[in-house]
Amino acid sequence: MTQKKKVLLSGIQPSGKLCIGNYIGALKNWVNLQDDYDSIFLIVDLHALTIKQVPSELRNRCMSFLAQYIACGINPEKNTIVIQSHVPEHAELTWVLNTLTYFGELNRMTQFKDKSKNNSSNINTGLFTYPVLMAADILIYQADLVPVGADQKQHLELSRNLAQRFNHNYSDTFPIPEPFIPKFGARIMSLQEPDKKMSKSDENENNFIALLDTPDIIMKKIKRAVTDSNTNIEYNQNRPGLANLLTLHSILTKGTIESSTMYFKGKMYSELKNELGEICVEYLRPIQDEYNKIIKDKGYLNKILKSGTEKARYKARRTLSKVYRKIGLVPFPR
Ligand code: TRP
């Protein structure tokens, strides 16, 4: 008898441009895990609304992210890919979870504090309740495993607490989701400010390599990457710019930091940057080729959205009906 696969769920917010940091830190892991789990990958457009968006750009970006997920190797037949807003149960469960979440819990979220600092002209309540929507994303599918970056650990902790609280207040309903946090070394830093994480939403585009950047741009961005005023190549945490380039090199060549460091020992920064730039271009080429094929095929993309949403809604409805029944809402008469 085959055992039922565990449910894996993750998502990326469609803001900015998917970058090589997202690929190494998230998408590549999803691709590696997808066969072992019943996987759901979200494009969390409702989360993206917590920051002011240009409507036409948001719409295009969601479709582009869908095509990029597939181009990166997510198999849309074996897994479920959905745009969050296509499954209204996310928003419905969020409301119920809001009533179980304490103000103080959200007030402690470090990401909320950071985001309100960077976004001081628009500290909307969506930004504040963002982690509850994320908990709903996870719990609505009864997810067991959630791959996330270290910056999302606190949010995942809330999801776990809410699952436990609901189970305790009513009866066993939700599995307690486990985080899956990739090992150290998978963290790619900003090219211009190497002490912060590479971010797809960085306003300075020189900080990241987008998956869809042209070869010219990739070469330019890597050549401009900040290093330091030394000249020797070694791996040293106190030289974060250089360390980041060596890390990136080791990952893209499937080597180790030691092998990359040995390889460039005695060479110049310019040689490292040139080679790394070319490797990056070649690494992204198959993803870009695949992307260019599917982004034009609206019929194909819509078909994936339809089948993904159908599968997802079926599961989401089941969970939500259970929740509504347990908390005492009247079932709609049939
Ligand atoms: N908040 C996550 C991030 O910024 C994105 C996200 C939304 C997510 N819902 C999720 C991640 C559910 C994992 C599971 O990275």
Short mmCIF file of C-alpha atoms and ligand atoms in Angstrom, two decimals:
data_model
loop_
_atom_site.label_atom_id
_atom_site.label_comp_id
_atom_site.label_asym_id
_atom_site.label_seq_id
_atom_site.Cartn_x
_atom_site.Cartn_y
_atom_site.Cartn_z
CA MET A 1 0.00 0.00 0.00
CA THR A 2 1.38 3.39 -0.86
CA GLN A 3 1.40 5.86 1.98
CA LYS A 4 -0.35 9.13 1.45
CA LYS A 5 2.20 11.82 0.66
CA LYS A 6 2.64 14.67 3.10
CA VAL A 7 1.54 18.12 2.01
CA LEU A 8 4.21 20.69 1.21
CA LEU A 9 3.25 24.31 0.72
CA SER A 10 5.16 27.46 -0.09
CA GLY A 11 4.67 30.76 -1.82
CA ILE A 12 6.32 33.89 -3.11
CA GLN A 13 4.89 37.37 -3.14
CA PRO A 14 4.57 38.78 -6.67
CA SER A 15 6.45 42.00 -6.07
CA GLY A 16 9.66 43.03 -7.81
CA LYS A 17 11.41 40.54 -10.08
CA LEU A 18 12.19 36.91 -9.22
CA CYS A 19 15.92 36.81 -8.67
CA ILE A 20 18.70 34.28 -8.43
CA GLY A 21 18.40 34.50 -4.64
CA ASN A 22 14.78 33.27 -4.90
CA TYR A 23 15.89 30.50 -7.20
CA ILE A 24 18.67 29.26 -4.94
CA GLY A 25 16.83 29.89 -1.68
CA ALA A 26 13.36 28.70 -2.70
CA LEU A 27 12.50 27.53 -6.20
CA LYS A 28 15.43 25.12 -6.54
CA ASN A 29 14.44 23.46 -3.25
CA TRP A 30 10.82 23.25 -4.32
CA VAL A 31 11.90 21.47 -7.48
CA ASN A 32 14.00 19.03 -5.46
CA LEU A 33 11.18 18.33 -3.02
CA GLN A 34 8.24 18.24 -5.42
CA ASP A 35 8.29 14.49 -6.11
CA ASP A 36 8.27 13.49 -2.47
CA TYR A 37 5.31 15.59 -1.41
CA ASP A 38 1.86 16.56 -2.44
CA SER A 39 3.00 20.10 -3.22
CA ILE A 40 1.20 23.40 -3.54
CA PHE A 41 3.03 26.47 -4.74
CA LEU A 42 1.34 29.83 -4.36
CA ILE A 43 1.68 33.19 -6.01
CA VAL A 44 0.51 35.26 -3.06
CA ASP A 45 -1.03 38.25 -4.78
CA LEU A 46 -3.18 39.22 -1.78
CA HIS A 47 -0.03 39.58 0.29
CA ALA A 48 1.43 41.82 -2.42
CA LEU A 49 -1.43 44.29 -1.88
CA THR A 50 0.07 45.31 1.46
CA ILE A 51 2.42 47.42 -0.63
CA LYS A 52 1.06 49.89 -3.15
CA GLN A 53 0.90 48.23 -6.57
CA VAL A 54 0.33 49.45 -10.12
CA PRO A 55 -2.69 47.27 -11.08
CA SER A 56 -1.64 46.46 -14.65
CA GLU A 57 1.87 45.58 -13.50
CA LEU A 58 0.62 43.35 -10.70
CA ARG A 59 -1.57 41.47 -13.15
CA ASN A 60 1.29 40.90 -15.61
CA ARG A 61 3.70 40.01 -12.85
CA CYS A 62 1.44 37.25 -11.54
CA MET A 63 1.32 35.61 -14.97
CA SER A 64 5.05 36.09 -15.39
CA PHE A 65 5.74 34.47 -11.99
CA LEU A 66 3.56 31.53 -12.99
CA ALA A 67 5.61 31.04 -16.18
CA GLN A 68 8.85 31.46 -14.21
CA TYR A 69 7.81 28.83 -11.63
CA ILE A 70 7.29 26.38 -14.50
CA ALA A 71 10.45 27.45 -16.34
CA CYS A 72 12.43 26.79 -13.15
CA GLY A 73 11.25 23.21 -13.16
CA ILE A 74 8.06 23.09 -11.09
CA ASN A 75 5.93 20.44 -12.73
CA PRO A 76 2.40 21.85 -13.00
CA GLU A 77 0.88 18.44 -13.67
CA LYS A 78 2.26 16.75 -10.58
CA ASN A 79 1.89 19.78 -8.31
CA THR A 80 -0.63 22.47 -7.73
CA ILE A 81 0.27 26.02 -8.71
CA VAL A 82 -2.26 28.67 -7.75
CA ILE A 83 -2.72 32.37 -7.58
CA GLN A 84 -3.86 33.02 -4.01
CA SER A 85 -6.81 35.27 -4.90
CA HIS A 86 -8.29 32.51 -7.09
CA VAL A 87 -9.02 30.52 -3.96
CA PRO A 88 -11.32 32.75 -1.89
CA GLU A 89 -11.12 30.32 1.05
CA HIS A 90 -7.73 31.85 1.96
CA ALA A 91 -9.38 35.15 2.77
CA GLU A 92 -12.30 33.46 4.51
CA LEU A 93 -10.11 31.40 6.81
CA THR A 94 -8.05 34.51 7.50
CA TRP A 95 -11.06 36.11 9.10
CA VAL A 96 -11.61 33.20 11.45
CA LEU A 97 -7.92 33.11 12.35
CA ASN A 98 -7.95 36.86 12.96
CA THR A 99 -10.41 36.24 15.75
CA LEU A 100 -7.94 33.78 17.32
CA THR A 101 -4.88 36.01 16.98
CA TYR A 102 -3.91 38.44 19.73
CA PHE A 103 -2.91 41.98 18.92
CA GLY A 104 0.26 41.49 20.95
CA GLU A 105 1.29 38.50 18.87
CA LEU A 106 1.25 40.53 15.68
CA ASN A 107 2.78 43.53 17.37
CA ARG A 108 5.87 41.45 18.13
CA MET A 109 6.52 40.52 14.50
CA THR A 110 9.92 41.84 13.52
CA GLN A 111 9.03 41.93 9.85
CA PHE A 112 6.08 44.20 10.59
CA LYS A 113 8.37 46.55 12.47
CA ASP A 114 10.89 46.56 9.61
CA LYS A 115 8.26 46.99 6.95
CA SER A 116 6.57 49.85 8.75
CA LYS A 117 9.91 51.57 9.06
CA ASN A 118 10.58 51.23 5.32
CA ASN A 119 7.01 51.99 4.40
CA SER A 120 6.17 54.75 6.84
CA SER A 121 3.74 56.49 4.48
CA ASN A 122 1.57 53.37 4.21
CA ILE A 123 1.44 51.38 7.44
CA ASN A 124 -1.87 49.74 6.56
CA THR A 125 -3.56 47.12 8.74
CA GLY A 126 -2.99 44.55 5.98
CA LEU A 127 0.71 44.86 6.69
CA PHE A 128 -0.09 44.16 10.33
CA THR A 129 -2.32 41.13 9.75
CA TYR A 130 -0.13 39.78 6.93
CA PRO A 131 1.07 36.80 9.05
CA VAL A 132 -2.54 35.70 9.66
CA LEU A 133 -3.16 35.49 5.92
CA MET A 134 0.02 33.48 5.65
CA ALA A 135 -1.21 31.13 8.38
CA ALA A 136 -4.45 30.70 6.43
CA ASP A 137 -2.45 29.86 3.28
CA ILE A 138 -0.76 27.07 5.17
CA LEU A 139 -3.62 25.74 7.28
CA ILE A 140 -6.31 25.79 4.59
CA TYR A 141 -4.41 22.95 2.80
CA GLN A 142 -3.50 21.12 6.02
CA ALA A 143 0.15 21.56 5.10
CA ASP A 144 2.78 19.50 6.93
CA LEU A 145 5.95 21.09 5.61
CA VAL A 146 6.60 24.71 4.71
CA PRO A 147 9.89 25.70 3.05
CA VAL A 148 10.64 29.30 4.01
CA GLY A 149 13.58 31.63 4.42
CA ALA A 150 14.89 32.30 7.92
CA ASP A 151 13.10 35.68 7.86
CA GLN A 152 9.74 33.86 7.84
CA LYS A 153 10.39 31.70 10.87
CA GLN A 154 8.45 33.95 13.22
CA HIS A 155 5.47 33.95 10.87
CA LEU A 156 5.55 30.18 10.69
CA GLU A 157 5.65 30.02 14.47
CA LEU A 158 2.38 31.98 14.51
CA SER A 159 0.84 29.49 12.06
CA ARG A 160 1.83 26.68 14.39
CA ASN A 161 0.38 28.48 17.40
CA LEU A 162 -2.88 29.19 15.60
CA ALA A 163 -3.19 25.56 14.50
CA GLN A 164 -2.63 24.42 18.06
CA ARG A 165 -5.02 27.01 19.46
CA PHE A 166 -7.77 26.02 17.07
CA ASN A 167 -7.24 22.29 17.73
CA HIS A 168 -7.31 22.95 21.46
CA ASN A 169 -10.37 25.24 21.44
CA TYR A 170 -12.44 22.99 19.18
CA SER A 171 -11.02 19.61 18.18
CA ASP A 172 -8.17 18.23 16.13
CA THR A 173 -8.40 19.91 12.74
CA PHE A 174 -4.98 21.08 11.60
CA PRO A 175 -1.63 19.28 11.43
CA ILE A 176 1.07 21.46 13.02
CA PRO A 177 3.17 22.69 10.08
CA GLU A 178 6.93 22.21 10.22
CA PRO A 179 9.30 24.78 8.76
CA PHE A 180 11.87 23.63 6.24
CA ILE A 181 14.70 26.12 6.34
CA PRO A 182 17.51 25.55 3.85
CA LYS A 183 21.01 25.11 5.23
CA PHE A 184 23.46 27.94 5.60
CA GLY A 185 25.29 28.78 2.39
CA ALA A 186 22.12 28.91 0.38
CA ARG A 187 21.69 32.49 1.46
CA ILE A 188 22.65 34.85 -1.35
CA MET A 189 23.39 38.41 -0.35
CA SER A 190 22.84 41.73 -2.11
CA LEU A 191 25.50 42.58 -4.70
CA GLN A 192 25.85 46.19 -3.60
CA GLU A 193 25.17 45.82 0.13
CA PRO A 194 26.45 42.31 0.88
CA ASP A 195 25.47 42.44 4.54
CA LYS A 196 21.78 42.21 3.60
CA LYS A 197 19.90 39.46 1.82
CA MET A 198 19.46 39.69 -1.96
CA SER A 199 15.87 40.82 -2.43
CA LYS A 200 13.73 40.79 -5.55
CA SER A 201 11.96 43.95 -4.37
CA ASP A 202 15.11 45.98 -3.79
CA GLU A 203 14.67 49.42 -5.29
CA ASN A 204 18.29 49.31 -6.47
CA GLU A 205 18.22 46.74 -9.27
CA ASN A 206 22.01 46.42 -9.11
CA ASN A 207 21.53 44.55 -5.86
CA PHE A 208 20.09 41.47 -7.50
CA ILE A 209 20.31 39.31 -10.61
CA ALA A 210 16.80 38.80 -11.95
CA LEU A 211 16.05 35.40 -13.48
CA LEU A 212 15.07 37.23 -16.66
CA ASP A 213 18.00 39.68 -16.82
CA THR A 214 19.72 39.74 -20.22
CA PRO A 215 23.34 38.48 -20.48
CA ASP A 216 24.60 42.08 -20.79
CA ILE A 217 22.86 43.17 -17.64
CA ILE A 218 24.01 40.10 -15.72
CA MET A 219 27.64 40.77 -16.68
CA LYS A 220 27.31 44.42 -15.74
CA LYS A 221 25.70 43.74 -12.38
CA ILE A 222 28.35 41.20 -11.39
CA LYS A 223 31.20 43.44 -12.54
CA ARG A 224 29.78 46.23 -10.41
CA ALA A 225 29.33 44.01 -7.35
CA VAL A 226 30.91 45.52 -4.26
CA THR A 227 34.03 43.75 -3.01
CA ASP A 228 36.72 45.47 -0.94
CA SER A 229 40.07 47.18 -1.32
CA ASN A 230 42.16 44.06 -0.79
CA THR A 231 43.39 42.13 -3.78
CA ASN A 232 43.81 38.52 -2.66
CA ILE A 233 41.00 36.03 -3.04
CA GLU A 234 40.11 34.08 0.09
CA TYR A 235 36.86 33.08 1.77
CA ASN A 236 36.40 35.36 4.76
CA GLN A 237 33.12 36.32 6.44
CA ASN A 238 34.59 39.72 7.18
CA ARG A 239 34.83 40.32 3.45
CA PRO A 240 31.14 39.78 2.74
CA GLY A 241 31.09 40.98 -0.89
CA LEU A 242 33.85 38.61 -1.95
CA ALA A 243 32.43 35.79 0.21
CA ASN A 244 29.06 36.21 -1.51
CA LEU A 245 30.58 35.94 -4.99
CA LEU A 246 32.46 32.80 -3.98
CA THR A 247 29.28 31.33 -2.48
CA LEU A 248 27.37 32.09 -5.65
CA HIS A 249 30.15 30.55 -7.75
CA SER A 250 30.22 27.39 -5.64
CA ILE A 251 26.45 26.93 -5.91
CA LEU A 252 26.24 27.61 -9.65
CA THR A 253 29.11 25.22 -10.38
CA LYS A 254 27.77 22.62 -7.91
CA GLY A 255 31.08 22.77 -6.09
CA THR A 256 32.01 23.78 -2.57
CA ILE A 257 33.20 27.07 -1.17
CA GLU A 258 36.62 25.45 -0.73
CA SER A 259 36.81 24.34 -4.35
CA SER A 260 35.76 27.76 -5.63
CA THR A 261 38.19 29.53 -3.33
CA MET A 262 41.05 27.25 -4.39
CA TYR A 263 40.19 27.78 -8.02
CA PHE A 264 40.45 31.57 -7.77
CA LYS A 265 43.42 31.67 -5.41
CA GLY A 266 46.04 34.03 -6.84
CA LYS A 267 43.66 35.36 -9.48
CA MET A 268 42.24 38.87 -9.69
CA TYR A 269 38.78 40.09 -8.72
CA SER A 270 38.14 40.89 -12.38
CA GLU A 271 38.75 37.27 -13.34
CA LEU A 272 36.38 36.04 -10.66
CA LYS A 273 33.72 38.48 -11.78
CA ASN A 274 34.09 37.70 -15.47
CA GLU A 275 33.90 33.99 -14.95
CA LEU A 276 31.07 34.19 -12.47
CA GLY A 277 29.14 36.47 -14.83
CA GLU A 278 29.48 34.00 -17.68
CA ILE A 279 28.52 31.08 -15.47
CA CYS A 280 25.45 32.99 -14.31
CA VAL A 281 24.41 33.74 -17.89
CA GLU A 282 24.73 30.06 -18.85
CA TYR A 283 22.97 28.93 -15.69
CA LEU A 284 19.94 31.08 -16.39
CA ARG A 285 19.84 30.47 -20.13
CA PRO A 286 17.70 27.29 -20.09
CA ILE A 287 15.27 28.91 -17.64
CA GLN A 288 14.97 31.96 -19.87
CA ASP A 289 14.54 29.86 -23.02
CA GLU A 290 11.76 27.87 -21.42
CA TYR A 291 10.16 31.04 -20.05
CA ASN A 292 10.14 32.71 -23.46
CA LYS A 293 8.35 29.70 -24.90
CA ILE A 294 5.57 29.47 -22.32
CA ILE A 295 4.90 33.12 -21.53
CA LYS A 296 3.48 33.53 -25.03
CA ASP A 297 1.17 30.57 -24.63
CA LYS A 298 -1.71 32.11 -22.71
CA GLY A 299 -3.90 29.08 -23.40
CA TYR A 300 -1.41 26.79 -21.68
CA LEU A 301 -0.95 29.08 -18.68
CA ASN A 302 -4.70 29.49 -18.24
CA LYS A 303 -5.16 25.74 -18.39
CA ILE A 304 -2.66 25.34 -15.56
CA LEU A 305 -4.39 27.99 -13.52
CA LYS A 306 -7.75 26.34 -14.01
CA SER A 307 -6.65 22.85 -13.08
CA GLY A 308 -4.53 24.09 -10.16
CA THR A 309 -7.34 26.19 -8.76
CA GLU A 310 -9.84 23.38 -9.09
CA LYS A 311 -7.63 20.98 -7.11
CA ALA A 312 -6.80 23.63 -4.54
CA ARG A 313 -10.36 24.82 -4.01
CA TYR A 314 -11.59 21.32 -3.43
CA LYS A 315 -9.16 20.89 -0.53
CA ALA A 316 -9.64 24.41 0.74
CA ARG A 317 -13.44 24.09 0.81
CA ARG A 318 -13.23 20.89 2.79
CA THR A 319 -11.07 22.50 5.44
CA LEU A 320 -13.16 25.64 5.59
CA SER A 321 -16.46 23.73 5.90
CA LYS A 322 -14.99 21.80 8.81
CA VAL A 323 -13.80 25.00 10.45
CA TYR A 324 -17.13 26.77 9.98
CA ARG A 325 -19.00 23.80 11.39
CA LYS A 326 -16.72 23.47 14.40
CA ILE A 327 -16.94 27.12 15.35
CA GLY A 328 -20.71 27.11 15.12
CA LEU A 329 -21.63 28.77 11.85
CA VAL A 330 -24.88 27.57 10.31
CA PRO A 331 -24.29 25.37 7.27
CA PHE A 332 -26.04 26.70 4.20
CA PRO A 333 -29.17 24.55 3.65
CA ARG A 334 -29.06 22.31 0.62
N1 TRP B 1 5.48 35.70 3.62
C1 TRP B 1 6.22 34.88 2.71
C2 TRP B 1 7.47 35.63 2.26
O1 TRP B 1 7.50 36.83 2.24
C3 TRP B 1 5.40 34.53 1.50
C4 TRP B 1 4.27 33.63 1.87
C5 TRP B 1 2.96 33.95 1.92
C6 TRP B 1 4.38 32.27 2.22
N2 TRP B 1 2.23 32.88 2.27
C7 TRP B 1 3.05 31.83 2.47
C8 TRP B 1 5.45 31.39 2.36
C9 TRP B 1 2.79 30.52 2.87
C10 TRP B 1 5.19 30.08 2.75
C11 TRP B 1 3.87 29.66 3.00
O2 TRP B 1 8.44 34.99 1.89
#
